[in-house]
Amino acid sequence: MDSVRLPGLLLLFFFRYSTVVAAAGIGGTRNGDQEWRSATATYAIGTATATGAEQAGACGLGTLSESGYGFNSVGVSSALFERGSACGGCFELRCVDHILWCLNGSPSLVVTATDFCAPNYGLPGDYGGWCNYPREHFEMSESAFLHIAKATADVIPVQYRRVECHRKGGMRFTMTGKSYFYQVLITNVGSDGEVAAVKVKGSRTGWIPMGRNWGQNWQCDADLRGQPLSFEVTSGRGGTTTSYNVAPWNWQFGQTFEGKQFLP
């Protein structure tokens, strides 16, 4: 009797164990979040944002408080920046393995990549050249840094992972360019926060693929004036959402319009 029942009990045990492990996120990802990875972080003294100003830098996201990104922004090293594709991406950070610098309990904070942390190859990677390739490094604002570490800290060891971006409202499309050079800045992006591909469609055109100009600015060589515009946006995770007739026929350069958002 025991020899017959034992395999069934073992199966029941492993089934329940694997269910608990999956629910706890042990050995896998949870809600699309990635596994924790090791990196380093520093901050600029007396800054509200990673760049020291409310205007974002290499990602071209404009005024951070108006584009939906707030002040928990970071500049990332080239290993993370990926030529601008990481712009708008969300990272969860926590200070680890330093009893003097990390806050008790290693609290985490979700930040947005809004700038590029340039390398300094005149200094070694472990002494000043924190953003030298292939180091993975975060240049944080002081306000964000103090959520995970003490103000007396220098360069701190951190763990990070990519997480879902929770945005309020829809994606925002800011019209720029002129005449036959059309450009759009896309901000307040949900999902993973990244924009991997964009198409635009006027009432007199088909879907036109756009190329990344820099950061979250996308361009195409077309005169789209006098037409209502629709956009198809693909996130870094591969999800696609289409916002039809976001901009009316009489849109003007410099205007911003709100479209659909990626579903969670």
Tab-separated table of C-alpha atoms in Angstrom:
chain	number	residue	atom	x	y	z
A	1	MET	CA	0.000	0.000	0.000
A	2	ASP	CA	2.728	2.474	0.957
A	3	SER	CA	4.734	1.686	-2.149
A	4	VAL	CA	1.718	2.554	-4.287
A	5	ARG	CA	0.775	5.791	-2.511
A	6	LEU	CA	4.275	7.262	-2.199
A	7	PRO	CA	4.676	8.395	-5.855
A	8	GLY	CA	1.319	10.140	-5.685
A	9	LEU	CA	2.301	11.934	-2.483
A	10	LEU	CA	5.603	12.984	-4.044
A	11	LEU	CA	3.796	14.336	-7.087
A	12	LEU	CA	1.432	16.284	-4.860
A	13	PHE	CA	4.388	17.708	-2.892
A	14	PHE	CA	6.282	18.839	-5.997
A	15	PHE	CA	3.131	20.318	-7.528
A	16	ARG	CA	2.413	22.373	-4.417
A	17	TYR	CA	6.072	23.406	-4.065
A	18	SER	CA	6.340	24.548	-7.669
A	19	THR	CA	3.103	26.502	-7.304
A	20	VAL	CA	4.419	28.312	-4.220
A	21	VAL	CA	7.741	29.022	-5.947
A	22	ALA	CA	6.026	30.460	-9.005
A	23	ALA	CA	3.713	32.616	-6.908
A	24	ALA	CA	6.631	33.975	-4.897
A	25	GLY	CA	8.615	34.811	-8.049
A	26	ILE	CA	11.500	32.537	-7.001
A	27	GLY	CA	13.696	31.465	-9.888
A	28	GLY	CA	11.650	33.378	-12.467
A	29	THR	CA	10.087	36.702	-13.354
A	30	ARG	CA	6.938	38.270	-11.908
A	31	ASN	CA	4.528	40.318	-14.017
A	32	GLY	CA	7.128	40.586	-16.775
A	33	ASP	CA	9.817	41.969	-14.445
A	34	GLN	CA	13.380	40.830	-15.067
A	35	GLU	CA	15.756	39.169	-12.656
A	36	TRP	CA	17.930	41.373	-10.446
A	37	ARG	CA	21.337	42.330	-11.877
A	38	SER	CA	24.334	44.053	-10.297
A	39	ALA	CA	25.432	47.618	-11.104
A	40	THR	CA	26.641	50.809	-9.412
A	41	ALA	CA	25.068	54.218	-8.823
A	42	THR	CA	26.127	57.782	-7.965
A	43	TYR	CA	24.322	61.111	-7.756
A	44	ALA	CA	24.901	64.773	-8.536
A	45	ILE	CA	24.746	66.941	-5.412
A	46	GLY	CA	21.866	69.388	-5.197
A	47	THR	CA	19.952	68.149	-8.239
A	48	ALA	CA	16.265	67.363	-8.611
A	49	THR	CA	16.880	65.351	-11.778
A	50	ALA	CA	19.734	63.219	-13.037
A	51	THR	CA	20.883	65.954	-15.419
A	52	GLY	CA	20.668	68.699	-12.810
A	53	ALA	CA	17.796	70.423	-14.606
A	54	GLU	CA	14.178	69.746	-15.360
A	55	GLN	CA	14.950	69.517	-19.055
A	56	ALA	CA	15.872	65.956	-20.036
A	57	GLY	CA	19.057	65.453	-22.028
A	58	ALA	CA	19.998	62.745	-24.503
A	59	CYS	CA	16.510	61.229	-24.607
A	60	GLY	CA	14.937	64.512	-25.688
A	61	LEU	CA	11.923	64.029	-23.424
A	62	GLY	CA	11.419	67.738	-22.857
A	63	THR	CA	10.304	69.115	-19.511
A	64	LEU	CA	10.118	66.076	-17.242
A	65	SER	CA	7.249	67.284	-15.093
A	66	GLU	CA	5.159	67.899	-18.220
A	67	SER	CA	6.067	64.760	-20.155
A	68	GLY	CA	4.916	62.373	-17.404
A	69	TYR	CA	8.272	61.302	-15.941
A	70	GLY	CA	8.508	63.374	-12.757
A	71	PHE	CA	11.810	63.688	-10.936
A	72	ASN	CA	12.819	60.042	-10.331
A	73	SER	CA	14.989	60.130	-13.427
A	74	VAL	CA	18.401	58.648	-14.142
A	75	GLY	CA	21.173	58.848	-16.673
A	76	VAL	CA	22.415	55.412	-17.718
A	77	SER	CA	25.787	54.256	-19.016
A	78	SER	CA	26.203	53.238	-22.660
A	79	ALA	CA	25.893	49.550	-21.755
A	80	LEU	CA	22.320	50.308	-20.638
A	81	PHE	CA	21.505	53.241	-22.944
A	82	GLU	CA	21.678	51.111	-26.095
A	83	ARG	CA	21.923	54.105	-28.460
A	84	GLY	CA	18.727	55.602	-27.079
A	85	SER	CA	16.448	52.578	-27.153
A	86	ALA	CA	16.380	52.518	-23.324
A	87	CYS	CA	14.922	56.045	-23.169
A	88	GLY	CA	11.742	56.061	-21.115
A	89	GLY	CA	12.456	52.601	-19.717
A	90	CYS	CA	11.701	51.868	-16.070
A	91	PHE	CA	14.236	50.369	-13.687
A	92	GLU	CA	13.732	49.262	-10.095
A	93	LEU	CA	16.864	49.993	-8.033
A	94	ARG	CA	17.965	49.035	-4.542
A	95	CYS	CA	21.204	49.608	-2.643
A	96	VAL	CA	22.811	46.348	-1.483
A	97	ASP	CA	25.836	44.950	0.330
A	98	HIS	CA	26.978	48.138	2.072
A	99	ILE	CA	25.962	48.478	5.722
A	100	LEU	CA	27.246	52.063	6.025
A	101	TRP	CA	25.644	53.527	2.886
A	102	CYS	CA	22.465	51.541	2.161
A	103	LEU	CA	19.253	52.401	3.993
A	104	ASN	CA	17.904	49.788	6.388
A	105	GLY	CA	15.947	47.076	4.630
A	106	SER	CA	17.322	48.028	1.187
A	107	PRO	CA	14.163	49.823	-0.003
A	108	SER	CA	13.707	49.958	-3.760
A	109	LEU	CA	12.717	52.799	-6.072
A	110	VAL	CA	11.411	52.805	-9.648
A	111	VAL	CA	13.193	55.329	-11.876
A	112	THR	CA	13.005	56.294	-15.546
A	113	ALA	CA	15.944	56.477	-17.955
A	114	THR	CA	15.876	60.036	-19.297
A	115	ASP	CA	19.527	60.740	-20.108
A	116	PHE	CA	22.888	59.287	-21.117
A	117	CYS	CA	25.774	59.058	-18.660
A	118	ALA	CA	28.819	59.739	-20.833
A	119	PRO	CA	32.002	57.702	-20.346
A	120	ASN	CA	35.251	59.246	-19.127
A	121	TYR	CA	38.034	57.045	-20.437
A	122	GLY	CA	40.609	59.315	-18.839
A	123	LEU	CA	39.715	57.660	-15.531
A	124	PRO	CA	39.636	53.959	-14.635
A	125	GLY	CA	36.242	52.281	-14.443
A	126	ASP	CA	36.570	51.642	-10.729
A	127	TYR	CA	37.729	55.185	-9.883
A	128	GLY	CA	35.739	57.940	-11.559
A	129	GLY	CA	34.993	56.331	-14.912
A	130	TRP	CA	31.777	54.812	-13.623
A	131	CYS	CA	30.010	55.101	-16.965
A	132	ASN	CA	32.828	53.627	-19.035
A	133	TYR	CA	31.789	50.727	-21.240
A	134	PRO	CA	30.966	47.942	-20.371
A	135	ARG	CA	30.044	49.066	-16.843
A	136	GLU	CA	26.353	49.205	-15.965
A	137	HIS	CA	25.866	52.407	-14.003
A	138	PHE	CA	23.085	54.794	-12.961
A	139	GLU	CA	23.657	58.539	-12.490
A	140	MET	CA	20.795	59.484	-10.180
A	141	SER	CA	19.284	62.735	-9.031
A	142	GLU	CA	19.956	63.526	-5.384
A	143	SER	CA	16.266	63.259	-4.504
A	144	ALA	CA	16.025	59.767	-6.032
A	145	PHE	CA	19.335	58.611	-4.559
A	146	LEU	CA	18.237	59.482	-1.011
A	147	HIS	CA	15.334	57.041	-1.329
A	148	ILE	CA	17.772	54.111	-1.352
A	149	ALA	CA	21.021	55.336	0.273
A	150	LYS	CA	22.458	57.880	2.687
A	151	ALA	CA	23.661	61.317	1.605
A	152	THR	CA	27.168	60.478	2.847
A	153	ALA	CA	27.468	57.652	0.321
A	154	ASP	CA	29.768	57.798	-2.688
A	155	VAL	CA	29.468	55.212	-5.449
A	156	ILE	CA	27.133	52.496	-4.182
A	157	PRO	CA	26.561	48.894	-5.217
A	158	VAL	CA	23.012	48.398	-6.458
A	159	GLN	CA	20.797	45.748	-7.914
A	160	TYR	CA	18.408	46.631	-10.718
A	161	ARG	CA	15.780	45.062	-12.896
A	162	ARG	CA	13.537	46.241	-15.712
A	163	VAL	CA	9.924	46.666	-14.608
A	164	GLU	CA	6.554	47.791	-15.919
A	165	CYS	CA	6.067	51.542	-16.304
A	166	HIS	CA	2.873	52.828	-14.721
A	167	ARG	CA	1.836	56.050	-16.470
A	168	LYS	CA	-1.200	58.265	-16.015
A	169	GLY	CA	-3.216	58.853	-19.162
A	170	GLY	CA	-2.308	57.984	-22.718
A	171	MET	CA	0.868	58.333	-24.744
A	172	ARG	CA	1.649	61.882	-25.811
A	173	PHE	CA	2.650	62.891	-29.319
A	174	THR	CA	4.422	66.242	-29.760
A	175	MET	CA	4.639	67.455	-33.362
A	176	THR	CA	7.986	68.886	-34.458
A	177	GLY	CA	9.893	69.415	-37.701
A	178	LYS	CA	8.794	71.479	-40.671
A	179	SER	CA	7.547	71.106	-44.214
A	180	TYR	CA	8.689	67.742	-45.642
A	181	PHE	CA	10.661	66.801	-42.519
A	182	TYR	CA	8.171	65.459	-40.003
A	183	GLN	CA	9.219	64.529	-36.453
A	184	VAL	CA	7.265	63.428	-33.391
A	185	LEU	CA	8.343	63.165	-29.762
A	186	ILE	CA	6.580	60.283	-27.985
A	187	THR	CA	6.350	60.479	-24.189
A	188	ASN	CA	4.423	59.022	-21.242
A	189	VAL	CA	4.849	55.507	-22.616
A	190	GLY	CA	3.572	52.562	-20.569
A	191	SER	CA	4.506	48.871	-20.880
A	192	ASP	CA	8.330	48.756	-20.542
A	193	GLY	CA	8.543	52.478	-21.367
A	194	GLU	CA	10.595	51.910	-24.508
A	195	VAL	CA	9.563	52.683	-28.077
A	196	ALA	CA	10.954	50.161	-30.555
A	197	ALA	CA	9.090	51.157	-33.714
A	198	VAL	CA	6.665	53.827	-34.925
A	199	LYS	CA	4.434	54.248	-37.957
A	200	VAL	CA	2.405	57.322	-38.888
A	201	LYS	CA	-0.593	57.551	-41.215
A	202	GLY	CA	-2.305	60.584	-42.681
A	203	SER	CA	-5.713	60.629	-44.318
A	204	ARG	CA	-3.992	60.751	-47.723
A	205	THR	CA	-1.204	58.244	-47.042
A	206	GLY	CA	-0.696	54.638	-46.063
A	207	TRP	CA	1.261	53.638	-42.961
A	208	ILE	CA	4.728	55.235	-43.109
A	209	PRO	CA	7.529	53.652	-41.009
A	210	MET	CA	9.473	56.221	-38.977
A	211	GLY	CA	13.134	56.121	-37.939
A	212	ARG	CA	14.614	57.065	-34.600
A	213	ASN	CA	16.248	60.472	-34.856
A	214	TRP	CA	17.502	60.617	-31.265
A	215	GLY	CA	16.102	59.425	-27.965
A	216	GLN	CA	12.316	59.281	-28.238
A	217	ASN	CA	12.161	61.523	-31.317
A	218	TRP	CA	11.021	59.765	-34.487
A	219	GLN	CA	11.117	61.126	-38.029
A	220	CYS	CA	10.095	60.559	-41.638
A	221	ASP	CA	10.479	62.511	-44.875
A	222	ALA	CA	6.881	63.358	-45.678
A	223	ASP	CA	4.625	66.387	-45.775
A	224	LEU	CA	1.755	65.438	-43.467
A	225	ARG	CA	0.298	68.885	-42.984
A	226	GLY	CA	-3.443	69.310	-43.437
A	227	GLN	CA	-4.222	65.688	-42.549
A	228	PRO	CA	-5.480	63.982	-39.382
A	229	LEU	CA	-2.695	61.719	-38.103
A	230	SER	CA	-2.752	58.225	-36.625
A	231	PHE	CA	0.144	56.451	-34.925
A	232	GLU	CA	1.118	52.812	-34.468
A	233	VAL	CA	3.637	52.383	-31.628
A	234	THR	CA	5.517	49.194	-30.767
A	235	SER	CA	7.041	48.831	-27.307
A	236	GLY	CA	10.369	47.228	-26.448
A	237	ARG	CA	8.459	44.114	-25.386
A	238	GLY	CA	6.866	43.823	-28.816
A	239	GLY	CA	3.341	44.964	-27.958
A	240	THR	CA	1.658	47.307	-30.436
A	241	THR	CA	-1.073	49.891	-29.924
A	242	THR	CA	-2.699	52.096	-32.541
A	243	SER	CA	-4.094	55.565	-31.871
A	244	TYR	CA	-6.353	56.650	-34.722
A	245	ASN	CA	-6.836	60.308	-35.681
A	246	VAL	CA	-4.895	61.558	-32.634
A	247	ALA	CA	-4.054	64.849	-34.301
A	248	PRO	CA	-6.843	66.712	-36.185
A	249	TRP	CA	-6.364	67.878	-39.747
A	250	ASN	CA	-5.385	71.383	-38.619
A	251	TRP	CA	-2.627	70.356	-36.182
A	252	GLN	CA	0.390	72.648	-35.858
A	253	PHE	CA	4.070	72.040	-35.124
A	254	GLY	CA	4.713	72.379	-31.397
A	255	GLN	CA	1.324	70.974	-30.372
A	256	THR	CA	0.933	67.865	-28.194
A	257	PHE	CA	-1.892	65.327	-28.462
A	258	GLU	CA	-2.800	62.367	-26.247
A	259	GLY	CA	-3.437	58.916	-27.697
A	260	LYS	CA	-4.028	55.409	-26.411
A	261	GLN	CA	-1.880	53.648	-23.831
A	262	PHE	CA	-0.446	50.129	-23.689
A	263	LEU	CA	-2.661	47.831	-21.667
A	264	PRO	CA	-1.026	46.487	-18.459
